[in-house]
Structure formats: C-alpha cells, structure tokens
C-alpha cells in the first residue's frame, strides 16, 4: 500500500513546482485601475456604447468577446455583418418588432463563438444558444442549439428555432458571426421567456478549439454578462478591445488586457506551486521520515525522526492553506470584471472538472484540519489505546495524500484548458518526481531492518478483536541483528529507538540513557 501511495503521490507532484511564478502580482495594479476608469467613462451617459458595425449598441462582455446588437429594424445590409459606414442607421430600439439582430466578435481564429440565454444566471445548462463557426469548405454554420448538460452530446441543434440573416467573417485577427432571432423564441430551449426591457443574463464562450471540443476556461473567453437589449443608444466608444484596432489607444488597451490576464495566470501558477510543494513534496517526505525512522538512528539523536516529521508537515500545512486561500482571493478581479462589462460574480460557474477540483480541495483542507487536531491531541506513547490513534493518524495522512494526488492531476487538466497549452511544463516534472519518489520508497522498504521503523502491531495485551484485522501484515518481526530482542511499538512510537543494534552510533550505556528519556510523539 505504501509503495502504491508514493507512486500516485509522485505521479501528481510536479504540477506546481515546475513553473516559477511570473513577476508582479495583484489585480489592483495599474492595468486593473485603467480598465476601471474606461468602464466608468463608457457608462457615464447611461447609454450603451457605440457600435462601429452600425448596430444600436455594443458591449465588451468578456475580455475578448464583444457583442453588437439592435432591437428591431432591418438586419445588417453588409458588407458581412456591418450596417455600413453610418453607425446610426439601425435607428432606435423597437421591441414591438420582435427581431433581435446580434453580432459576436472575438480574436480566436479557427474555432467558434457562442451566446446563450441560461435558465439560471451563470450556469451553463440548461440554456438556449446560438453557436457559429466556419466549416471546412469555407462556409458558415450558425444555428440555434439547446444545451441540456456539460458533455458534447448534450449540445444539440434545434431546427424548430429560427436563426436568419446569418453571416460569418474570419481573418487572421478575428472571427465575427451575425444572426437574427425572433425574441419570442429566445430562451425557449431553456424554458424561459425574455423581456427586452429588462436586464438579461447571457453566457458567452469563444474557443480556438473545434466546435464540441472543450473550450478554454479563461475569463476572456468564458463569462456571463447582464445585457439590456432595449438600452438607449448614443454612448461613446467604450475604449475596450475591438478586432483589428491597431491604433495607439487600441494597442494600449490590448496590452493592458494582457497584463491583467498575465497577473491572473501568475496567481494560478502560485496556487499550483504551493499545493504541489505542500502535498506532493513535503507530505510524502514527512510520511517516509516517520515510516522509516530507523534511518535516523546513525545520527545518535533519539526522536530526531519525529522532529523532522513534525517540522516538514507543519511547513506543508502552511503552504497548503496558503495555496487553498489564493483562488478565493486572487483568481477573480473586480477590476477585470468591470472592464469586461460583467458583475464580479458573473461567470459561468458550473463546469464538472472545475467543480470536482474545488470540492475535492475543500474536502482535503477539512481533512487536513482534522488531522492537525488529532496530532495535537495525541495520547502518550505508553497509553493503552495509543495503537488506535497510530492507525488513525497513519491512514488518514496517507489517504489525504492520495486524494491530493488525484486533485493535482485534475489541476493539470484545468491548467491545460486555462492556458491553452499542452501542460508539458507540469507533466514532465511530474513524471520525474514520480520516478524519484517511487524509487526512494522501494529502496527504503528493501533496506529497512525487519520490525524496525515500520508499522507495528498493537502492544501485547490489546484486547480488541479489530486490532488483528486492522494490523494484519504489519506485525513486527524480530530483528536478527539484535540477538532476538523484540522492538516494541511503544518504544518505536516514543522515538526512543536507539538500541544496541548495528544502526546506532550510541554505545550501550548511552543507549540506556537515551531510552530512559522517551521523546513524546
């Protein structure tokens, strides 16, 4: 079991240590403040921002997704998804017409972009959506879909829902789709009816991956925003991201967007590094120090294994708790959300992989807290029921480390989707550490003297019938090098294993002195 523990723990070790944290952290930096000022300027008039495509309104819903829309009036006259040079030709909102014209722009190329109306704000499914992407033959596929779950099979086209006036424009810098829907049908697949005169929650996603592949989890390409479809037009350009805007202001805004995203990614790297170092470097080292305490006897310091075990695990706990708190305080930025036109709590919150990672993290931190409490309340080494505490302490620690290994593997998968890369910067070190830990654990098991420093049976006289089954296979055997002397569990647990055997530098007299001063563990 121990070998299997170390292999799984090691297989999930590299995740965080592989990447050093990038320079400057903090969403309250200059980039965040500039975003906040831009958003405040755009909203000062109370009117929606100007659309350079000629629609009534424009809104930067995510950092790299922009929505243009008109309520009523004709669809875009072209070219492509544009009304032409005069942006005001779309007129004023006319909810009585029942026609909603939308254009979605993003800087991803070769993938898809989508907007949906969810039944529950911020939740991916169920939802009524429109998804658009370029086909292999250079055409466009823009249709209404019903989203009933979180798997590709749960995203199905709905031919009964009308999507008209579709068009797609794609180049080296951006992807733009446009379409028209009847407001009476919008939300039908989610079981809702929208009111254009009220704020509507909409989900937005863009990805460079092919349609029905897992999309990125970056906030720039996945968010929820509140949109007032009947908002009065006439506001100024919001100054945020727009495709192909290479002016000095646009370039500056793009650079600031990247700075905000870089800050967020640096926090994610730090989170991974802390959790990885705590759970997968320090915790296994502490476990090995306790299991193979015999390796410390040549140092002639009784109880040294316990001091090492405690110090390493305390440091691990500090790093783990710090890494646990970090996502809740630094992964989301109120400045970034304001810049993207969303509320601080507006994001697509349900994702199976992300939910599993979060829930397992909460379970681990709760288990760690319980484990620390049990360690503080440990009974004395010669207590009659100490063996029960030992079993609980040993196995809760091992189980927590195993679960942490699983959660770090989930973290690698999430990082690949957030960063958009292969994750090799984590996977390669992970494999190297897995080999290192597994080899060290196997070597120590092979070198360990029989009965010394290993899990031992309850002391003689323990009258529990459960003890035999729980400790089957871990019973101490005699040590051939100690002339038949049995090493009792009480002495091992007390950290006083400095007997007159071939593994101690202490003389016989010194060993007696060491044994008379047991170290509480």
Short mmCIF file of C-alpha atoms in Angstrom, two decimals:
data_model
loop_
_atom_site.label_atom_id
_atom_site.label_comp_id
_atom_site.label_asym_id
_atom_site.label_seq_id
_atom_site.Cartn_x
_atom_site.Cartn_y
_atom_site.Cartn_z
CA UNK A 1 0.00 0.00 0.00
CA UNK A 2 2.83 2.34 0.86
CA UNK A 3 4.51 1.85 -2.48
CA UNK A 4 1.25 2.47 -4.31
CA UNK A 5 0.73 5.62 -2.24
CA UNK A 6 4.10 7.00 -3.16
CA UNK A 7 3.69 6.27 -6.84
CA UNK A 8 0.33 8.04 -7.02
CA UNK A 9 1.59 10.88 -4.87
CA UNK A 10 4.63 11.25 -7.02
CA UNK A 11 2.69 10.97 -10.24
CA UNK A 12 0.99 14.11 -9.19
CA UNK A 13 3.99 16.01 -7.82
CA UNK A 14 5.28 18.29 -10.41
CA UNK A 15 2.31 20.28 -11.08
CA UNK A 16 3.28 23.37 -9.44
CA UNK A 17 6.93 23.38 -8.83
CA UNK A 18 7.69 23.17 -12.50
CA UNK A 19 6.71 26.76 -13.20
CA UNK A 20 8.15 29.62 -11.19
CA UNK A 21 5.73 32.41 -10.50
CA UNK A 22 5.88 35.20 -13.05
CA UNK A 23 6.76 38.66 -11.86
CA UNK A 24 4.29 41.20 -10.46
CA UNK A 25 1.07 40.02 -8.89
CA UNK A 26 -2.04 41.88 -7.87
CA UNK A 27 -5.15 42.80 -9.75
CA UNK A 28 -5.12 46.17 -8.11
CA UNK A 29 -2.25 47.18 -10.36
CA UNK A 30 -2.21 49.90 -13.00
CA UNK A 31 -3.82 47.73 -15.66
CA UNK A 32 -6.80 46.97 -13.43
CA UNK A 33 -7.29 50.62 -12.50
CA UNK A 34 -7.14 51.74 -16.13
CA UNK A 35 -9.83 49.20 -17.02
CA UNK A 36 -11.99 50.55 -14.23
CA UNK A 37 -11.66 54.13 -15.49
CA UNK A 38 -12.51 53.10 -19.05
CA UNK A 39 -15.66 51.31 -17.92
CA UNK A 40 -16.76 54.22 -15.76
CA UNK A 41 -16.31 56.65 -18.66
CA UNK A 42 -18.34 54.48 -21.01
CA UNK A 43 -21.25 54.17 -18.57
CA UNK A 44 -21.34 57.83 -17.51
CA UNK A 45 -24.05 58.82 -20.01
CA UNK A 46 -26.33 55.90 -19.23
CA UNK A 47 -26.47 54.97 -22.92
CA UNK A 48 -24.99 51.83 -24.42
CA UNK A 49 -21.64 52.08 -26.16
CA UNK A 50 -21.35 52.90 -29.82
CA UNK A 51 -21.12 50.03 -32.32
CA UNK A 52 -18.69 50.57 -35.17
CA UNK A 53 -20.58 47.89 -37.13
CA UNK A 54 -23.68 50.11 -37.21
CA UNK A 55 -25.80 48.29 -34.61
CA UNK A 56 -27.65 50.22 -31.95
CA UNK A 57 -25.38 49.04 -29.13
CA UNK A 58 -22.06 47.40 -28.37
CA UNK A 59 -20.78 45.78 -25.19
CA UNK A 60 -17.49 44.11 -24.28
CA UNK A 61 -18.97 41.12 -22.46
CA UNK A 62 -15.72 39.23 -21.89
CA UNK A 63 -12.18 40.45 -22.32
CA UNK A 64 -12.06 39.08 -25.86
CA UNK A 65 -15.74 38.77 -26.84
CA UNK A 66 -17.76 41.77 -27.99
CA UNK A 67 -21.49 41.76 -28.62
CA UNK A 68 -23.20 44.19 -31.01
CA UNK A 69 -26.99 44.22 -31.20
CA UNK A 70 -30.08 46.02 -32.47
CA UNK A 71 -33.65 45.53 -31.34
CA UNK A 72 -36.00 45.90 -34.27
CA UNK A 73 -35.25 47.42 -37.65
CA UNK A 74 -33.66 45.60 -40.59
CA UNK A 75 -30.74 43.17 -40.36
CA UNK A 76 -27.27 44.35 -41.42
CA UNK A 77 -27.08 45.40 -45.04
CA UNK A 78 -23.43 44.43 -45.40
CA UNK A 79 -20.76 44.01 -46.26
CA UNK A 80 -20.65 40.98 -44.00
CA UNK A 81 -22.06 41.76 -40.56
CA UNK A 82 -21.89 45.55 -40.90
CA UNK A 83 -24.64 48.10 -41.42
CA UNK A 84 -22.20 50.31 -43.28
CA UNK A 85 -20.30 53.47 -42.52
CA UNK A 86 -23.12 55.30 -40.70
CA UNK A 87 -23.45 53.62 -37.31
CA UNK A 88 -26.83 55.29 -36.56
CA UNK A 89 -28.73 53.70 -39.46
CA UNK A 90 -30.05 50.96 -37.20
CA UNK A 91 -32.35 53.50 -35.52
CA UNK A 92 -33.79 53.23 -32.02
CA UNK A 93 -34.77 50.03 -30.19
CA UNK A 94 -38.19 48.74 -31.21
CA UNK A 95 -39.27 45.86 -29.00
CA UNK A 96 -42.61 45.61 -30.81
CA UNK A 97 -40.92 44.27 -33.94
CA UNK A 98 -39.72 41.17 -32.12
CA UNK A 99 -36.49 40.95 -34.12
CA UNK A 100 -33.13 40.81 -32.38
CA UNK A 101 -30.03 41.30 -34.53
CA UNK A 102 -26.73 40.23 -32.91
CA UNK A 103 -23.09 40.18 -33.99
CA UNK A 104 -20.40 38.44 -31.89
CA UNK A 105 -16.73 39.23 -32.34
CA UNK A 106 -13.69 37.51 -30.85
CA UNK A 107 -10.00 37.27 -31.62
CA UNK A 108 -9.93 33.46 -31.74
CA UNK A 109 -9.32 32.01 -35.19
CA UNK A 110 -10.35 28.59 -36.43
CA UNK A 111 -12.76 27.89 -33.58
CA UNK A 112 -16.24 29.03 -32.60
CA UNK A 113 -18.09 31.73 -30.71
CA UNK A 114 -21.42 31.39 -28.92
CA UNK A 115 -24.02 33.28 -26.91
CA UNK A 116 -26.75 31.68 -24.82
CA UNK A 117 -29.66 32.52 -22.56
CA UNK A 118 -29.47 30.25 -19.48
CA UNK A 119 -32.30 29.29 -17.19
CA UNK A 120 -30.11 30.08 -14.17
CA UNK A 121 -27.70 33.05 -14.33
CA UNK A 122 -24.09 31.94 -14.57
CA UNK A 123 -24.96 28.26 -15.14
CA UNK A 124 -24.11 26.61 -18.43
CA UNK A 125 -27.14 24.32 -18.69
CA UNK A 126 -29.98 24.30 -19.47
CA UNK A 127 -29.70 27.12 -21.95
CA UNK A 128 -30.88 28.33 -25.33
CA UNK A 129 -27.91 29.28 -27.52
CA UNK A 130 -26.63 30.30 -30.93
CA UNK A 131 -23.23 28.90 -31.96
CA UNK A 132 -21.30 29.89 -35.05
CA UNK A 133 -18.12 28.63 -36.71
CA UNK A 134 -16.50 28.32 -40.12
CA UNK A 135 -16.85 24.98 -41.90
CA UNK A 136 -14.03 23.09 -43.57
CA UNK A 137 -15.18 24.16 -47.04
CA UNK A 138 -15.02 27.86 -46.10
CA UNK A 139 -18.74 28.25 -45.38
CA UNK A 140 -20.51 29.18 -42.17
CA UNK A 141 -22.51 27.12 -39.69
CA UNK A 142 -24.63 29.35 -37.43
CA UNK A 143 -27.56 27.66 -35.74
CA UNK A 144 -29.68 27.57 -32.60
CA UNK A 145 -28.77 24.88 -30.07
CA UNK A 146 -30.28 23.54 -26.91
CA UNK A 147 -27.76 22.94 -24.11
CA UNK A 148 -29.02 20.35 -21.66
CA UNK A 149 -25.75 19.34 -19.96
CA UNK A 150 -21.96 19.59 -19.92
CA UNK A 151 -20.98 16.97 -22.48
CA UNK A 152 -20.75 17.38 -26.29
CA UNK A 153 -23.78 15.12 -26.75
CA UNK A 154 -25.88 17.48 -24.63
CA UNK A 155 -25.39 20.34 -27.13
CA UNK A 156 -27.82 19.64 -29.96
CA UNK A 157 -29.15 21.81 -32.83
CA UNK A 158 -32.80 22.84 -32.68
CA UNK A 159 -34.20 23.07 -36.24
CA UNK A 160 -37.54 24.39 -34.98
CA UNK A 161 -35.87 27.60 -33.77
CA UNK A 162 -35.42 30.22 -36.46
CA UNK A 163 -31.99 31.80 -36.98
CA UNK A 164 -31.90 34.05 -40.06
CA UNK A 165 -29.68 36.63 -41.77
CA UNK A 166 -26.60 34.67 -40.79
CA UNK A 167 -23.11 35.67 -41.90
CA UNK A 168 -19.53 34.97 -40.87
CA UNK A 169 -16.34 36.97 -41.33
CA UNK A 170 -12.95 35.50 -40.46
CA UNK A 171 -9.41 36.71 -40.93
CA UNK A 172 -6.01 36.38 -39.26
CA UNK A 173 -7.06 38.59 -36.34
CA UNK A 174 -10.69 37.85 -35.55
CA UNK A 175 -13.87 35.85 -36.04
CA UNK A 176 -17.25 37.60 -36.40
CA UNK A 177 -20.66 35.97 -36.71
CA UNK A 178 -24.05 37.67 -37.00
CA UNK A 179 -27.63 36.44 -36.97
CA UNK A 180 -31.23 37.45 -36.36
CA UNK A 181 -33.68 35.80 -33.94
CA UNK A 182 -37.28 36.37 -33.00
CA UNK A 183 -37.46 37.44 -29.35
CA UNK A 184 -40.50 35.20 -28.84
CA UNK A 185 -38.25 32.18 -29.43
CA UNK A 186 -35.22 33.36 -27.48
CA UNK A 187 -34.87 31.30 -24.30
CA UNK A 188 -37.30 28.61 -25.43
CA UNK A 189 -34.82 25.74 -25.03
CA UNK A 190 -34.04 26.94 -21.51
CA UNK A 191 -37.71 27.16 -20.58
CA UNK A 192 -37.65 30.92 -20.12
CA UNK A 193 -39.24 33.99 -21.74
CA UNK A 194 -37.08 37.10 -22.08
CA UNK A 195 -38.18 40.70 -21.64
CA UNK A 196 -36.04 43.05 -23.80
CA UNK A 197 -36.84 45.94 -21.48
CA UNK A 198 -35.22 44.15 -18.52
CA UNK A 199 -31.66 43.08 -17.87
CA UNK A 200 -31.00 39.65 -19.36
CA UNK A 201 -28.30 37.27 -18.19
CA UNK A 202 -26.38 35.85 -21.12
CA UNK A 203 -23.49 33.37 -21.28
CA UNK A 204 -20.67 33.82 -23.77
CA UNK A 205 -17.97 31.42 -24.92
CA UNK A 206 -15.27 31.56 -27.58
CA UNK A 207 -12.59 29.00 -28.30
CA UNK A 208 -9.90 28.28 -30.83
CA UNK A 209 -10.72 24.58 -30.47
CA UNK A 210 -13.14 22.91 -32.91
CA UNK A 211 -16.82 23.00 -32.03
CA UNK A 212 -17.84 20.45 -29.37
CA UNK A 213 -14.30 20.29 -28.02
CA UNK A 214 -13.57 21.55 -24.52
CA UNK A 215 -13.26 25.33 -24.59
CA UNK A 216 -10.79 27.41 -22.61
CA UNK A 217 -11.64 28.44 -19.06
CA UNK A 218 -10.04 31.88 -19.35
CA UNK A 219 -12.34 34.72 -18.29
CA UNK A 220 -11.54 36.50 -21.54
CA UNK A 221 -13.40 33.79 -23.44
CA UNK A 222 -15.99 32.47 -20.98
CA UNK A 223 -18.27 34.64 -18.90
CA UNK A 224 -21.78 35.72 -18.02
CA UNK A 225 -22.94 39.31 -18.60
CA UNK A 226 -26.11 41.29 -17.95
CA UNK A 227 -27.42 42.89 -21.13
CA UNK A 228 -30.26 45.38 -21.53
CA UNK A 229 -31.44 44.70 -25.07
CA UNK A 230 -33.63 47.82 -25.13
CA UNK A 231 -30.86 50.12 -23.88
CA UNK A 232 -30.87 53.61 -25.45
CA UNK A 233 -28.03 54.07 -27.98
CA UNK A 234 -25.80 57.07 -28.33
CA UNK A 235 -22.96 56.37 -25.91
CA UNK A 236 -19.33 56.87 -26.82
CA UNK A 237 -16.95 54.10 -27.84
CA UNK A 238 -16.09 52.29 -24.60
CA UNK A 239 -12.39 52.19 -25.44
CA UNK A 240 -12.15 48.44 -24.83
CA UNK A 241 -10.95 45.66 -27.05
CA UNK A 242 -12.05 45.53 -30.69
CA UNK A 243 -10.82 43.31 -33.53
CA UNK A 244 -8.03 44.77 -35.61
CA UNK A 245 -7.84 48.01 -33.64
CA UNK A 246 -4.15 48.80 -34.03
CA UNK A 247 -4.35 52.45 -33.05
CA UNK A 248 -2.22 53.59 -30.15
CA UNK A 249 -5.22 53.53 -27.84
CA UNK A 250 -6.32 50.11 -29.02
CA UNK A 251 -2.83 48.71 -28.74
CA UNK A 252 -2.51 50.13 -25.25
CA UNK A 253 -5.84 48.63 -24.19
CA UNK A 254 -4.83 45.25 -25.62
CA UNK A 255 -1.54 45.39 -23.74
CA UNK A 256 -3.41 46.20 -20.53
CA UNK A 257 -5.80 43.32 -21.13
CA UNK A 258 -2.84 41.01 -21.48
CA UNK A 259 -1.30 42.40 -18.30
CA UNK A 260 -4.48 41.64 -16.34
CA UNK A 261 -4.60 38.12 -17.75
CA UNK A 262 -0.90 37.58 -17.01
CA UNK A 263 -1.48 38.61 -13.41
CA UNK A 264 -4.31 36.12 -13.12
CA UNK A 265 -2.25 33.32 -14.62
CA UNK A 266 0.62 34.10 -12.26
CA UNK A 267 -1.73 33.61 -9.31
CA UNK A 268 -2.78 30.27 -10.77
CA UNK A 269 0.86 29.21 -11.10
CA UNK A 270 1.48 30.23 -7.49
CA UNK A 271 -1.58 28.28 -6.33
CA UNK A 272 -0.34 25.20 -8.13
CA UNK A 273 3.20 25.64 -6.81
CA UNK A 274 2.06 25.92 -3.19
CA UNK A 275 -0.29 22.95 -3.35
CA UNK A 276 2.20 20.85 -5.27
CA UNK A 277 5.07 21.60 -2.91
CA UNK A 278 2.93 21.02 0.17
CA UNK A 279 1.05 17.88 -0.81
CA UNK A 280 3.44 16.21 -3.18
CA UNK A 281 6.90 17.15 -1.96
CA UNK A 282 6.71 17.77 1.79
CA UNK A 283 3.88 15.48 2.86
CA UNK A 284 5.38 12.31 1.30
CA UNK A 285 8.78 13.25 2.75
CA UNK A 286 7.22 13.55 6.20
CA UNK A 287 5.47 10.22 5.83
CA UNK A 288 8.70 8.48 4.83
CA UNK A 289 10.53 10.07 7.78
CA UNK A 290 8.01 8.53 10.18
CA UNK A 291 7.71 5.16 8.48
CA UNK A 292 11.47 4.67 8.12
CA UNK A 293 12.60 6.20 11.40
CA UNK A 294 15.32 3.57 11.57
CA UNK A 295 17.25 5.62 9.00
CA UNK A 296 17.82 8.36 11.61
CA UNK A 297 19.48 6.14 14.23
CA UNK A 298 23.04 6.58 12.89
CA UNK A 299 22.71 10.27 13.82
CA UNK A 300 22.62 9.28 17.51
CA UNK A 301 19.75 11.64 18.33
CA UNK A 302 16.75 9.95 19.89
CA UNK A 303 13.47 11.23 18.47
CA UNK A 304 15.11 13.07 15.56
CA UNK A 305 12.75 11.38 13.12
CA UNK A 306 9.82 12.87 14.99
CA UNK A 307 11.26 16.39 14.93
CA UNK A 308 11.85 16.10 11.18
CA UNK A 309 8.37 14.62 10.63
CA UNK A 310 6.67 17.39 12.60
CA UNK A 311 8.65 20.26 11.07
CA UNK A 312 8.13 19.06 7.50
CA UNK A 313 4.40 18.50 7.98
CA UNK A 314 3.90 21.86 9.67
CA UNK A 315 5.59 23.63 6.77
CA UNK A 316 3.45 21.60 4.36
CA UNK A 317 0.28 22.66 6.20
CA UNK A 318 1.22 26.35 5.95
CA UNK A 319 1.85 26.11 2.21
CA UNK A 320 -1.33 24.10 1.60
CA UNK A 321 -3.57 26.52 3.49
CA UNK A 322 -1.99 29.49 1.70
CA UNK A 323 -2.49 27.81 -1.66
CA UNK A 324 -6.09 26.96 -0.77
CA UNK A 325 -6.97 30.57 0.09
CA UNK A 326 -5.34 32.04 -3.01
CA UNK A 327 -8.03 31.11 -5.60
CA UNK A 328 -10.79 32.62 -3.49
CA UNK A 329 -8.94 35.91 -3.11
CA UNK A 330 -6.96 36.42 -6.32
CA UNK A 331 -8.32 34.41 -9.26
CA UNK A 332 -11.21 36.82 -9.77
CA UNK A 333 -10.71 40.54 -10.16
CA UNK A 334 -13.46 43.10 -9.69
CA UNK A 335 -11.50 45.47 -11.93
CA UNK A 336 -11.29 42.88 -14.71
CA UNK A 337 -14.99 42.08 -14.45
CA UNK A 338 -15.97 45.74 -14.63
CA UNK A 339 -13.77 46.17 -17.67
CA UNK A 340 -15.49 43.24 -19.31
CA UNK A 341 -18.95 44.64 -18.58
CA UNK A 342 -19.81 41.92 -16.07
CA UNK A 343 -20.51 41.88 -12.38
CA UNK A 344 -17.87 40.47 -10.03
CA UNK A 345 -19.95 37.32 -9.57
CA UNK A 346 -20.93 36.97 -13.22
CA UNK A 347 -19.18 33.99 -14.70
CA UNK A 348 -20.17 30.57 -15.98
CA UNK A 349 -19.82 28.85 -12.64
CA UNK A 350 -20.66 25.24 -13.33
CA UNK A 351 -18.05 23.12 -15.04
CA UNK A 352 -17.75 19.46 -13.99
CA UNK A 353 -13.96 19.40 -13.91
CA UNK A 354 -13.69 22.71 -12.07
CA UNK A 355 -16.43 21.73 -9.61
CA UNK A 356 -14.72 18.41 -8.88
CA UNK A 357 -11.41 20.19 -8.29
CA UNK A 358 -12.99 22.71 -5.92
CA UNK A 359 -15.00 20.15 -3.93
CA UNK A 360 -12.04 17.84 -3.54
CA UNK A 361 -9.92 20.79 -2.40
CA UNK A 362 -12.49 21.65 0.28
CA UNK A 363 -12.55 18.01 1.38
CA UNK A 364 -8.76 17.95 1.60
CA UNK A 365 -8.47 21.15 3.61
CA UNK A 366 -11.16 19.90 6.01
CA UNK A 367 -9.37 16.57 6.39
CA UNK A 368 -6.08 18.36 6.94
CA UNK A 369 -7.60 20.43 9.73
CA UNK A 370 -8.91 17.29 11.42
CA UNK A 371 -5.53 15.61 11.00
CA UNK A 372 -3.76 18.53 12.68
CA UNK A 373 -6.22 18.45 15.60
CA UNK A 374 -5.66 14.72 16.05
CA UNK A 375 -1.90 15.28 16.02
CA UNK A 376 -2.15 17.91 18.77
CA UNK A 377 -4.41 15.67 20.89
CA UNK A 378 -2.26 12.54 20.56
CA UNK A 379 -2.07 10.33 23.67
CA UNK A 380 1.20 9.48 25.38
CA UNK A 381 3.27 6.71 23.74
CA UNK A 382 2.54 4.25 26.58
CA UNK A 383 -1.22 4.87 26.63
CA UNK A 384 -3.17 1.56 26.36
CA UNK A 385 -5.08 2.69 23.30
CA UNK A 386 -2.22 4.53 21.62
CA UNK A 387 -2.15 1.92 18.85
CA UNK A 388 -5.64 3.00 17.78
CA UNK A 389 -4.51 6.62 17.46
CA UNK A 390 -1.47 5.44 15.48
CA UNK A 391 -3.62 3.63 12.94
CA UNK A 392 -5.95 6.60 12.52
CA UNK A 393 -3.02 9.01 12.20
CA UNK A 394 -1.12 6.86 9.70
CA UNK A 395 -4.02 6.11 7.42
CA UNK A 396 -5.73 9.49 7.41
CA UNK A 397 -2.41 11.02 6.38
CA UNK A 398 -1.91 8.54 3.58
CA UNK A 399 -5.48 8.84 2.30
CA UNK A 400 -5.24 12.65 2.27
CA UNK A 401 -2.01 12.48 0.28
CA UNK A 402 -3.58 10.07 -2.21
CA UNK A 403 -6.62 12.32 -2.68
CA UNK A 404 -4.32 15.30 -3.08
CA UNK A 405 -2.52 13.45 -5.86
CA UNK A 406 -5.83 12.96 -7.67
CA UNK A 407 -6.75 16.62 -7.23
CA UNK A 408 -3.42 17.82 -8.56
CA UNK A 409 -3.99 15.70 -11.65
CA UNK A 410 -7.34 17.47 -12.06
CA UNK A 411 -5.48 20.74 -11.63
CA UNK A 412 -3.17 19.84 -14.52
CA UNK A 413 -6.18 19.27 -16.77
CA UNK A 414 -7.65 22.62 -15.74
CA UNK A 415 -4.36 24.40 -16.33
CA UNK A 416 -4.20 22.98 -19.86
CA UNK A 417 -7.62 24.44 -20.58
CA UNK A 418 -6.90 27.78 -18.95
CA UNK A 419 -3.51 28.28 -20.55
CA UNK A 420 -4.45 26.65 -23.83
CA UNK A 421 -1.21 24.66 -23.98
CA UNK A 422 -0.24 21.03 -23.59
CA UNK A 423 0.70 21.42 -19.92
CA UNK A 424 4.08 19.80 -20.58
CA UNK A 425 5.72 22.28 -18.23
CA UNK A 426 3.88 20.47 -15.43
CA UNK A 427 3.66 16.94 -16.79
CA UNK A 428 7.38 16.45 -17.44
CA UNK A 429 8.48 17.37 -13.90
CA UNK A 430 5.55 15.33 -12.55
CA UNK A 431 6.83 12.16 -14.18
CA UNK A 432 10.38 12.81 -12.97
CA UNK A 433 9.25 13.28 -9.37
CA UNK A 434 7.03 10.19 -9.61
CA UNK A 435 10.01 8.06 -10.57
CA UNK A 436 12.14 9.64 -7.82
CA UNK A 437 9.61 9.07 -5.02
CA UNK A 438 8.67 5.57 -6.12
CA UNK A 439 12.32 4.53 -6.32
CA UNK A 440 13.16 6.02 -2.92
CA UNK A 441 10.16 4.39 -1.24
CA UNK A 442 11.03 0.99 -2.73
CA UNK A 443 14.69 1.30 -1.73
CA UNK A 444 13.81 2.21 1.87
CA UNK A 445 11.39 -0.69 2.11
CA UNK A 446 14.11 -3.03 0.89
CA UNK A 447 16.73 -1.63 3.29
CA UNK A 448 14.54 -1.44 6.39
CA UNK A 449 15.52 -3.98 9.10
CA UNK A 450 12.61 -6.33 9.91
CA UNK A 451 10.36 -4.76 12.51
CA UNK A 452 12.31 -1.54 12.78
CA UNK A 453 10.63 1.73 11.98
CA UNK A 454 7.68 0.09 10.23
CA UNK A 455 4.01 -0.07 11.10
CA UNK A 456 3.74 -2.32 14.13
CA UNK A 457 1.07 -4.37 15.79
CA UNK A 458 -0.75 -3.23 18.95
CA UNK A 459 1.21 -3.81 22.13
CA UNK A 460 0.71 -7.13 23.93
CA UNK A 461 -2.48 -7.18 25.90
CA UNK A 462 -4.53 -5.09 23.48
CA UNK A 463 -7.86 -6.84 23.78
CA UNK A 464 -9.61 -5.55 20.69
CA UNK A 465 -10.65 -8.17 18.16
CA UNK A 466 -10.48 -5.48 15.49
CA UNK A 467 -6.78 -4.94 16.09
CA UNK A 468 -5.72 -8.16 14.45
CA UNK A 469 -7.61 -7.44 11.23
CA UNK A 470 -6.52 -3.79 11.03
CA UNK A 471 -2.86 -4.58 11.57
CA UNK A 472 -2.68 -7.77 9.55
CA UNK A 473 0.50 -7.76 7.58
CA UNK A 474 2.14 -5.02 9.68
CA UNK A 475 3.20 -7.12 12.69
CA UNK A 476 6.72 -6.55 13.93
CA UNK A 477 9.16 -9.34 13.46
CA UNK A 478 12.28 -9.89 15.48
CA UNK A 479 15.47 -8.20 14.47
CA UNK A 480 18.19 -10.73 13.70
CA UNK A 481 20.90 -8.21 14.47
CA UNK A 482 19.63 -7.58 18.00
CA UNK A 483 20.05 -11.13 19.31
CA UNK A 484 16.35 -11.87 19.34
CA UNK A 485 15.33 -8.67 21.08
CA UNK A 486 11.87 -7.52 20.04
CA UNK A 487 11.39 -3.83 19.31
CA UNK A 488 8.13 -2.86 20.97
CA UNK A 489 5.70 -0.49 19.36
CA UNK A 490 5.78 1.70 22.45
CA UNK A 491 9.50 2.36 22.02
CA UNK A 492 9.19 2.95 18.29
CA UNK A 493 6.28 5.32 18.78
CA UNK A 494 8.15 7.13 21.52
CA UNK A 495 11.06 7.84 19.24
CA UNK A 496 13.50 6.02 21.56
CA UNK A 497 14.80 3.58 19.03
CA UNK A 498 18.45 3.93 19.83
CA UNK A 499 19.04 0.31 20.95
CA UNK A 500 22.33 -1.51 20.91
CA UNK A 501 21.92 -2.66 17.32
CA UNK A 502 24.12 -2.07 14.33
CA UNK A 503 22.27 1.12 13.29
CA UNK A 504 23.20 3.45 16.16
CA UNK A 505 26.37 5.34 16.96
CA UNK A 506 25.44 5.26 20.64
CA UNK A 507 27.25 2.92 22.92
CA UNK A 508 25.38 0.52 25.14
CA UNK A 509 25.50 2.84 28.08
CA UNK A 510 24.40 5.81 26.03
CA UNK A 511 21.56 3.80 24.57
CA UNK A 512 20.31 3.14 28.04
CA UNK A 513 20.34 6.83 28.82
CA UNK A 514 18.50 7.65 25.62
CA UNK A 515 15.86 5.05 26.37
CA UNK A 516 15.25 6.47 29.81
CA UNK A 517 14.17 9.80 28.28
CA UNK A 518 11.48 8.91 25.78
CA UNK A 519 10.51 11.60 23.33
CA UNK A 520 6.78 12.14 23.21
CA UNK A 521 5.41 11.60 19.66
#
